[in-house]
Short mmCIF file of C-alpha atoms and ligand atoms in Angstrom, two decimals:
data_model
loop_
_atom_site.label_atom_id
_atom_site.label_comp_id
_atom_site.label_asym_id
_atom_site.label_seq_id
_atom_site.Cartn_x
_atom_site.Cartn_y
_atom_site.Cartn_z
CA UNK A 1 138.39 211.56 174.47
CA UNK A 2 134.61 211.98 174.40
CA UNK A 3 133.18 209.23 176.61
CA UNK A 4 129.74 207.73 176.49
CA UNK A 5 126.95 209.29 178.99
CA UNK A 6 125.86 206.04 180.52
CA UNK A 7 127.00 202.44 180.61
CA UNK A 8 124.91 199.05 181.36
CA UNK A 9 125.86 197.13 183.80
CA UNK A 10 125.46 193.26 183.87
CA UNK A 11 125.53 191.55 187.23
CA UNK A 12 127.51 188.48 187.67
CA UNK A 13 127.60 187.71 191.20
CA UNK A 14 124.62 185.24 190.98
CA UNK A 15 126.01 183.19 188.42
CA UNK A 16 130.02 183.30 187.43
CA UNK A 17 130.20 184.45 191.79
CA UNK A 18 128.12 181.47 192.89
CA UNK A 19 129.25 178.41 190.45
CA UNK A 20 132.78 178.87 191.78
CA UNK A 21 132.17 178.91 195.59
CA UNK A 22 133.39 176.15 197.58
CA UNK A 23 130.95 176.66 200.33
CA UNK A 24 127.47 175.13 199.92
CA UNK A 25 125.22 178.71 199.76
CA UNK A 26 121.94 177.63 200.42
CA UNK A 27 118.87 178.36 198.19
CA UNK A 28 117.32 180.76 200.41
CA UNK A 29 120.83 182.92 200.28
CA UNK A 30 120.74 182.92 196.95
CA UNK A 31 117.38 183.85 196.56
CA UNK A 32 118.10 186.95 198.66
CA UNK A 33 121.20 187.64 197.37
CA UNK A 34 119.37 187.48 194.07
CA UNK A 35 116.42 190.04 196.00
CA UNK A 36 119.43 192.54 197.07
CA UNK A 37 120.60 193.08 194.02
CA UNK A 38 117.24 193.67 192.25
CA UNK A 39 116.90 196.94 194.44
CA UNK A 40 120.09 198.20 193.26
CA UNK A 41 119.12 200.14 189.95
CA UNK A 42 120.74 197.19 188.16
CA UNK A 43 118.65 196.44 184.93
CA UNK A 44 120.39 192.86 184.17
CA UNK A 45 121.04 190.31 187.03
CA UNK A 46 122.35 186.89 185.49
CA UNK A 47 120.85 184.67 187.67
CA UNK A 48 121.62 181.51 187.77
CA UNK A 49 122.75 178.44 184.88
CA UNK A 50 120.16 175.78 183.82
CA UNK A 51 123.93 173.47 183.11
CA UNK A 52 124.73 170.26 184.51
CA UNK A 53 124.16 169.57 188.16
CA UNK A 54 126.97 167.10 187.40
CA UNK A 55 129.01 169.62 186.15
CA UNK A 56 127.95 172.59 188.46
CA UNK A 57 126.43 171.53 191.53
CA UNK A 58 126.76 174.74 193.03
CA UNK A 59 123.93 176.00 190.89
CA UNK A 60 121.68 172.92 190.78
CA UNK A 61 119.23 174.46 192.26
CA UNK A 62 118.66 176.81 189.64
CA UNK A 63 114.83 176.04 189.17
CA UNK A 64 114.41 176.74 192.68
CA UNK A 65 116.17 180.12 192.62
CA UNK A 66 114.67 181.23 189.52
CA UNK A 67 111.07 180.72 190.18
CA UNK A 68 111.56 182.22 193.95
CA UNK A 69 113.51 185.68 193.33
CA UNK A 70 110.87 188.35 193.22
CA UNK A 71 111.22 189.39 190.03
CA UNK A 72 111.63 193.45 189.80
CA UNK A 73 109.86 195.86 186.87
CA UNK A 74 112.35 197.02 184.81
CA UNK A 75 115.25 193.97 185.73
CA UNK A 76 115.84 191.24 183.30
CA UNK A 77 116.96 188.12 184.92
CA UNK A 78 118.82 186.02 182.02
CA UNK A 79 119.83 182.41 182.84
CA UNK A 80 122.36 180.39 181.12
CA UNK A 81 121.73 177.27 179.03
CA UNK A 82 124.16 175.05 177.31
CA UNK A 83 121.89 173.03 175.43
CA UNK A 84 118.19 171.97 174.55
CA UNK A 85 117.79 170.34 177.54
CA UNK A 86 118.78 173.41 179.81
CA UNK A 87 116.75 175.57 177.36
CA UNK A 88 113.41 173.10 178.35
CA UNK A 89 113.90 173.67 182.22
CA UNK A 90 114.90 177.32 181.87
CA UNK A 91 111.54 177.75 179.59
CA UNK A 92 109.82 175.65 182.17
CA UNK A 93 110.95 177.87 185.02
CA UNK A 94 109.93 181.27 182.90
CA UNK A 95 112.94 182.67 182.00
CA UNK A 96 112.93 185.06 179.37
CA UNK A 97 116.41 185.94 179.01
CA UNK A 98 118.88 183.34 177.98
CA UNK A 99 122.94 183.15 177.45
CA UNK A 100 124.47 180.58 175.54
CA UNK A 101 128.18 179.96 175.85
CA UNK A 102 131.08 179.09 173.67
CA UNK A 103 134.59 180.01 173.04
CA UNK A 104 137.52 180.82 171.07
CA UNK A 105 139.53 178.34 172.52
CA UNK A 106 138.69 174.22 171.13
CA UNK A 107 140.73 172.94 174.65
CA UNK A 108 138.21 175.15 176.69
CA UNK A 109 134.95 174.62 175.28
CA UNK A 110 135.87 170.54 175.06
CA UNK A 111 136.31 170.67 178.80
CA UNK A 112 133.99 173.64 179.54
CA UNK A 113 130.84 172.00 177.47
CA UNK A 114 132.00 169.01 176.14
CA UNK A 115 132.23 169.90 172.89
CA UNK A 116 134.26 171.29 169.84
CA UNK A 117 133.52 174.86 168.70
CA UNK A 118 131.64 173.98 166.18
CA UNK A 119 129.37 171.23 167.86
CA UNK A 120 128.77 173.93 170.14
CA UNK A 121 127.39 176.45 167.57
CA UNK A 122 125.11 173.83 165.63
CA UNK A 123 123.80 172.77 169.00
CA UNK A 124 123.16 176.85 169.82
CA UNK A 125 121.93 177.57 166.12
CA UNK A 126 118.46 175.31 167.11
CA UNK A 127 118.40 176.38 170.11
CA UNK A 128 118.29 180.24 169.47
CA UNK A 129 115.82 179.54 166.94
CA UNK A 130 113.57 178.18 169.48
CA UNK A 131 113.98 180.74 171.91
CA UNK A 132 113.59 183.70 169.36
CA UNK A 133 110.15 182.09 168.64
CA UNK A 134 109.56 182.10 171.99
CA UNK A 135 110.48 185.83 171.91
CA UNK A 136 112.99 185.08 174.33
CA UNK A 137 116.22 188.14 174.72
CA UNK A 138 119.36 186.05 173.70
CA UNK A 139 123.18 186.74 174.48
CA UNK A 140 126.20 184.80 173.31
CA UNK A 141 128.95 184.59 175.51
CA UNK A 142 132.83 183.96 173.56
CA UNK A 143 135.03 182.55 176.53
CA UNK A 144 138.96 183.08 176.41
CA UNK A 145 139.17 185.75 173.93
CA UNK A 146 142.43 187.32 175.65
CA UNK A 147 143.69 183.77 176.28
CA UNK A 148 143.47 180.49 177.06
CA UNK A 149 143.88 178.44 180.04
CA UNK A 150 145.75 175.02 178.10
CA UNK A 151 147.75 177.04 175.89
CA UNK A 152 146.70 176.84 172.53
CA UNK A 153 146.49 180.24 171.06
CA UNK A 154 143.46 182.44 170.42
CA UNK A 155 143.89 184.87 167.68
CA UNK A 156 141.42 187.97 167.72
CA UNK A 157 140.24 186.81 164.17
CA UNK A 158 138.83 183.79 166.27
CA UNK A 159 137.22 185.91 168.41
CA UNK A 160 135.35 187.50 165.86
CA UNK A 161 134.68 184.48 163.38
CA UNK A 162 132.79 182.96 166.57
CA UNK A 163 131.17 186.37 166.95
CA UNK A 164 130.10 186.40 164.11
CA UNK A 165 128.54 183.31 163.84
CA UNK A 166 126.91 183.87 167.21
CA UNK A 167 125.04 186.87 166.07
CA UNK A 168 124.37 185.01 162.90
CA UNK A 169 122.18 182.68 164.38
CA UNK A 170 120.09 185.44 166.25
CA UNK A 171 121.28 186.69 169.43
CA UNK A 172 120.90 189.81 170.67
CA UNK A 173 124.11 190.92 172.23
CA UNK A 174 127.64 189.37 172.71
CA UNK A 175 129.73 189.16 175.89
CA UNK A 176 133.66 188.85 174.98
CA UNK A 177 135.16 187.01 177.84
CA UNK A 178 138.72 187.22 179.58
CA UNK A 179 137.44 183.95 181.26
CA UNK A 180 141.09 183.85 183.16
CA UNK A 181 142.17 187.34 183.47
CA UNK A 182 145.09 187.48 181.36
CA UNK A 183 144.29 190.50 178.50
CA UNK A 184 146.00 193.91 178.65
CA UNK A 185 144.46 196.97 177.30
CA UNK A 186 146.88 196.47 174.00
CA UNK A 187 144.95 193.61 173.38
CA UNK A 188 141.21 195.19 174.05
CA UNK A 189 142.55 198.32 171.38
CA UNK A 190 143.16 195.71 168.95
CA UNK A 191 140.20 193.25 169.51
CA UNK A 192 137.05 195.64 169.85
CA UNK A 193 137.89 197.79 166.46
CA UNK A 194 138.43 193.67 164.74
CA UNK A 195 134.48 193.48 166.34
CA UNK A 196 133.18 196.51 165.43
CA UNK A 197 134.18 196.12 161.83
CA UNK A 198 131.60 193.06 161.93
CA UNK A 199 129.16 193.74 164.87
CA UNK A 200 126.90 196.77 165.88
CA UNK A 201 129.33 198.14 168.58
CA UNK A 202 126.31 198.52 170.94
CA UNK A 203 125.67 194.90 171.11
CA UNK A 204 129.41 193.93 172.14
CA UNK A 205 129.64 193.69 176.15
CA UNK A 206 132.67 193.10 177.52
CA UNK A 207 133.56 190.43 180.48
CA UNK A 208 136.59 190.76 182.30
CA UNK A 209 137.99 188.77 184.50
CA UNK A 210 140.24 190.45 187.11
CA UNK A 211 143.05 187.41 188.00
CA UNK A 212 145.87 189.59 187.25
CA UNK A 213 144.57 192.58 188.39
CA UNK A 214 143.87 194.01 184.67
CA UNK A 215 140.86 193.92 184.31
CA UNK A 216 139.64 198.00 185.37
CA UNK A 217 142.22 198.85 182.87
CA UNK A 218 141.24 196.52 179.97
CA UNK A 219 137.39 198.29 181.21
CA UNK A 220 138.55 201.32 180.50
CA UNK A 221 140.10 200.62 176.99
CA UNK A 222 136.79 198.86 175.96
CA UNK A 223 135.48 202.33 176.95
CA UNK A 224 137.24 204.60 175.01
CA UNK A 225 137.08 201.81 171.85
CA UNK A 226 133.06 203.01 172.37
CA UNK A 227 131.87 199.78 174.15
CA UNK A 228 128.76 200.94 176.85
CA UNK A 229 128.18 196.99 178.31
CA UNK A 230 129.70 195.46 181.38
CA UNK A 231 129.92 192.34 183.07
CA UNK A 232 130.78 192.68 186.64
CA UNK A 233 130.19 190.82 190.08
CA UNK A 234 129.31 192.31 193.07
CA UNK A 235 132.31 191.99 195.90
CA UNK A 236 134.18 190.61 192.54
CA UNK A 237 133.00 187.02 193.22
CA UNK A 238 133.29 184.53 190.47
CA UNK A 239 135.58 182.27 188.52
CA UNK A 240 134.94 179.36 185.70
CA UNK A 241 135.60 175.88 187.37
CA UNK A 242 136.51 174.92 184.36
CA UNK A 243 139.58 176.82 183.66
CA UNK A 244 142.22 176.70 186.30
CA UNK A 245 142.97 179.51 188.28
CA UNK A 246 140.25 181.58 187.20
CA UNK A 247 139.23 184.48 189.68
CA UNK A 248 136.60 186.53 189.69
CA UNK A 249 134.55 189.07 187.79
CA UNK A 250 135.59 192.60 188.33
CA UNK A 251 134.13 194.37 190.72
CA UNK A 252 130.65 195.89 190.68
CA UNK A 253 131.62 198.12 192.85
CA UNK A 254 135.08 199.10 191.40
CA UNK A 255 133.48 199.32 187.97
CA UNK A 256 130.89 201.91 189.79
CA UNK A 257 133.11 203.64 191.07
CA UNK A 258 135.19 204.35 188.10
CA UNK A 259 132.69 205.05 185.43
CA UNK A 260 130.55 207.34 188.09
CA UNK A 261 133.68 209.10 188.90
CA UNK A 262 134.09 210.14 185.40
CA UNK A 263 130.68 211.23 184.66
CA UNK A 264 129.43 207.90 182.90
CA UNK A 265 126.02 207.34 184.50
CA UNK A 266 124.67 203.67 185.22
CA UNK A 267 121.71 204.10 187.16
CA UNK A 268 122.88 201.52 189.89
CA UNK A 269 123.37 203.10 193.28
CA UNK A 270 126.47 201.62 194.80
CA UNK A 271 125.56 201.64 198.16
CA UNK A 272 122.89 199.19 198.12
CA UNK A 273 125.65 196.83 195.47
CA UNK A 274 127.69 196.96 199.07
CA UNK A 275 124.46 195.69 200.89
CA UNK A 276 124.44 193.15 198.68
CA UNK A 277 128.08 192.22 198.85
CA UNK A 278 128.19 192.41 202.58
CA UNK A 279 125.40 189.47 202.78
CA UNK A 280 126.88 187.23 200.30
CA UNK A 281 130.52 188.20 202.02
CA UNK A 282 128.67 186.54 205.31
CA UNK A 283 127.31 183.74 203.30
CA UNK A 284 130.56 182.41 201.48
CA UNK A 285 132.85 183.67 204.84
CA UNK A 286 135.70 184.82 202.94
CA UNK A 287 137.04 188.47 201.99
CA UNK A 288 135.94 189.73 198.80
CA UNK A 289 138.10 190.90 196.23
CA UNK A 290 136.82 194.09 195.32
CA UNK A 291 138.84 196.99 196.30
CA UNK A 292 136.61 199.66 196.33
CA UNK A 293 133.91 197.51 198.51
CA UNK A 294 137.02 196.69 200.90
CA UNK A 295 137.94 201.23 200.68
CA UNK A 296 134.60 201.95 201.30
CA UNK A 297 133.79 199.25 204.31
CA UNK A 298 137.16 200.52 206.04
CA UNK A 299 136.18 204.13 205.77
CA UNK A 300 132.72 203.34 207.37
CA UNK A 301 134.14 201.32 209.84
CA UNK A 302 136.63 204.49 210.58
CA UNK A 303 133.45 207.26 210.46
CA UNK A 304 132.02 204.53 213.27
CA UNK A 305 134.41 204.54 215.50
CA UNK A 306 135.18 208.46 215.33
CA UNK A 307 131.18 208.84 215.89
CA UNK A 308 131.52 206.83 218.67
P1 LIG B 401 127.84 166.04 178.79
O1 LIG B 401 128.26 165.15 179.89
O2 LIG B 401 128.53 165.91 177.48
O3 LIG B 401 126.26 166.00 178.53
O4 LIG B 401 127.96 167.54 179.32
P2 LIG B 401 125.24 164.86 178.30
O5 LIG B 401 124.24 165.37 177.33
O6 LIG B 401 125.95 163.56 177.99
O7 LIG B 401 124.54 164.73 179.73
C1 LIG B 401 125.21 164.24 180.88
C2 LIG B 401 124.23 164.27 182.04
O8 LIG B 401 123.87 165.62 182.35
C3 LIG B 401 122.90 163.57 181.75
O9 LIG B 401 122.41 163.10 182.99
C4 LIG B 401 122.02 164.70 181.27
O10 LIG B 401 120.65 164.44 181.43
C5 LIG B 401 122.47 165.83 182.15
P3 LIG B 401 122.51 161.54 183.39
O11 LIG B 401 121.77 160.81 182.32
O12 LIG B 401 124.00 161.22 183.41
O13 LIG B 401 121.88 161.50 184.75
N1 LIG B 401 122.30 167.14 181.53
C6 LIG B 401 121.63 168.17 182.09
N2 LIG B 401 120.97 168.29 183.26
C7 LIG B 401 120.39 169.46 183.51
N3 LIG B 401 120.45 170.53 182.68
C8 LIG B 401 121.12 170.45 181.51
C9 LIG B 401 121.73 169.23 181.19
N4 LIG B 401 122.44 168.83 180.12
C10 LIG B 401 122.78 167.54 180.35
N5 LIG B 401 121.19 171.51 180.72
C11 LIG B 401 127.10 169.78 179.27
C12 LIG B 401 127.68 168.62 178.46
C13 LIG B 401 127.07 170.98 178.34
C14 LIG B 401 125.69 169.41 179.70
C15 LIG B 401 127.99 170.03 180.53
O14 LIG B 401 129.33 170.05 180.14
C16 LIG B 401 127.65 171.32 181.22
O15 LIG B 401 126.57 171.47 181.77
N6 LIG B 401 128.59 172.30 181.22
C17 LIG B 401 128.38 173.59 181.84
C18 LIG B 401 129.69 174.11 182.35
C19 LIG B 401 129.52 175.47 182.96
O16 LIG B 401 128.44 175.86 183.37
N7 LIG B 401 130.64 176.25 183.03
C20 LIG B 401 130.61 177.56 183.62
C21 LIG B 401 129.87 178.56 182.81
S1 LIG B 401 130.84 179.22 181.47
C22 LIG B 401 131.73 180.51 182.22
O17 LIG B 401 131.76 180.63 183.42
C23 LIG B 401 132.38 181.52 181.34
C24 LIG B 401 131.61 182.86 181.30
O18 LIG B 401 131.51 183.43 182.60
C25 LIG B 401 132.32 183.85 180.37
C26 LIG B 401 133.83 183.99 180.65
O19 LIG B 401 134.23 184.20 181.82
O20 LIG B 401 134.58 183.90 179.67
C27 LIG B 401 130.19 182.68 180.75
MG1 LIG B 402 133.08 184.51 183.57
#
């Protein structure tokens, strides 16, 4: 199976890693979190959500953080916004990259955003207008398209009607979300060809969550379906704390490793991804999830001790 030559990368720590952390991370961490990553070769660092400090306090800050990252030539920084008001303070702050987010589950977005599916998309539908004429890069995120966290069933023709409509309205590229880690490759073979019958294959990113430990595997069926875009956090921080049990994003690192390994190029140098991880790991004093970070810090660790 021919596979593509190179693959972008979309870093998640920042944002889906940071709004589910228990401990307080400070402003300044983020900030050079945010710094760390932007010397990795990574071209697109989500950085933070203009949302809610009510419903995300974690990231309430987000003003702070955006204006004070040094922003790098060559990395977009996109932010996400839920509604007018979060598109005013992310404009404020000089984003220039946004992500609006909906679903193809009506429990999830009602408890996620407070409203139904289609509330959602009217309220998006002005507010990509406003940011195309502010020449603004726009990405639509569909939440629980492998499956929902209440139960009530997602079909892959809701995945792409909300697609659909998404890209309608303007936006520039899609990210199709296993918001609680529950898809299978099976699922990915049957969902990305549904897509691609609608949607320019080359906009479609795909955003896996890695709760049952599925998520390299559903990666690598997006891959040979033709998809180039992934979502991934370094460490494999993240989670939605709006649907129960959520865990984090796959693994920059793991994702690195695999597509390098088989001669897919990303232009992100995985070394300085680990730097990365290893201060946020010290920030948020818990392991991190991803395996090859945890491979690659235990072989170091083992070259140390030999050396010494
Ligand atoms: P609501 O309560 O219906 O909104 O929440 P509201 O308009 O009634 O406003 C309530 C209060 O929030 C008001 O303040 C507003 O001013 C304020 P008060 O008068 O009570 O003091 N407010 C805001 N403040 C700052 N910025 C804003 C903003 N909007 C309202 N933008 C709302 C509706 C959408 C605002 C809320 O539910 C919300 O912010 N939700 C965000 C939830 C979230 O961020 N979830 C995680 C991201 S999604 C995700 O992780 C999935 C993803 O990773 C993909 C995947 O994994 O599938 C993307
Ligand atoms: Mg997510």
């Amino acid at each position: 199976m021919k596979l593509p030559a190179s693959a972008k990368i979309v870093e998640m720590g920042p944002r889906d890693g940071l709004q589910n952390e228990s401990a307080v991370v400070s402003t300044e961490d983020k900030i050079r979190y945010i710094d760390l990553l932007s010397e990795t070769g990574l071209q697109w660092i989500e950085a933070t959500s203009f949302v809610s400090p009510k419903a995300i306090p974690q990231l309430a800050d987000a003003v702070e953080v955006f204006t004070k990252i040094r922003k790098t030539a060559g990395v977009r920084y996109p932010v996400l916004v839920p509604n007018m008001k979060g598109y005013d303070r992310a404009k404020a702050a000089g984003a220039d990259a946004i992500a609006v987010f909906t679903a193809a589950s009506e429990a999830f977005t009602k408890r996620n955003i407070n409203m139904t599916i289609d509330e959602s998309l009217d309220t998006f539908r002005d507010l990509v207008a406003a940011a195309k004429r502010d020449r603004m890069w726009v990405r639509g995120y569909v939440s629980t398209a492998f499956g929902s966290p209440f139960g009530d069933k997602v079909t892959p023709a809701m995945v792409v009607d909300v697609s659909v409509k998404l890209m309608e309205m303007g936006c520039d590229e899609l990210s199709i979300g296993d918001t609680i880690g529950v898809g299978v490759p099976s699922q990915v073979d049957e969902l990305v060809p549904a897509l691609a019958a609608k949607i320019e294959l080359h906009r479609i990113a795909m955003h896996f969550h890695d709760t049952r430990g599925t998520a390299l595997a559903n990666l690598y069926a997006a891959l040979s379906n033709g998809v180039h875009i992934f979502d991934s956090s370094a460490g494999g921080l993240g989670g939605c704390p709006y649907a129960p049990g959520a865990t984090g994003n796959v693994g920059t690192e793991d994702v690195l490793y695999l597509l390098h390994s088989m001669g897919v190029q990303t232009g992100v140098n995985l070394d300085k991804v680990r730097a990365a991880s290893r201060f946020i790991r010290g920030v948020v004093h818990h392991e991190l999830t991803s395996k090859t970070f945890a491979a690659l810090e235990a072989s170091d660790a083992r070259n140390r001790s030999v050396a010494s």
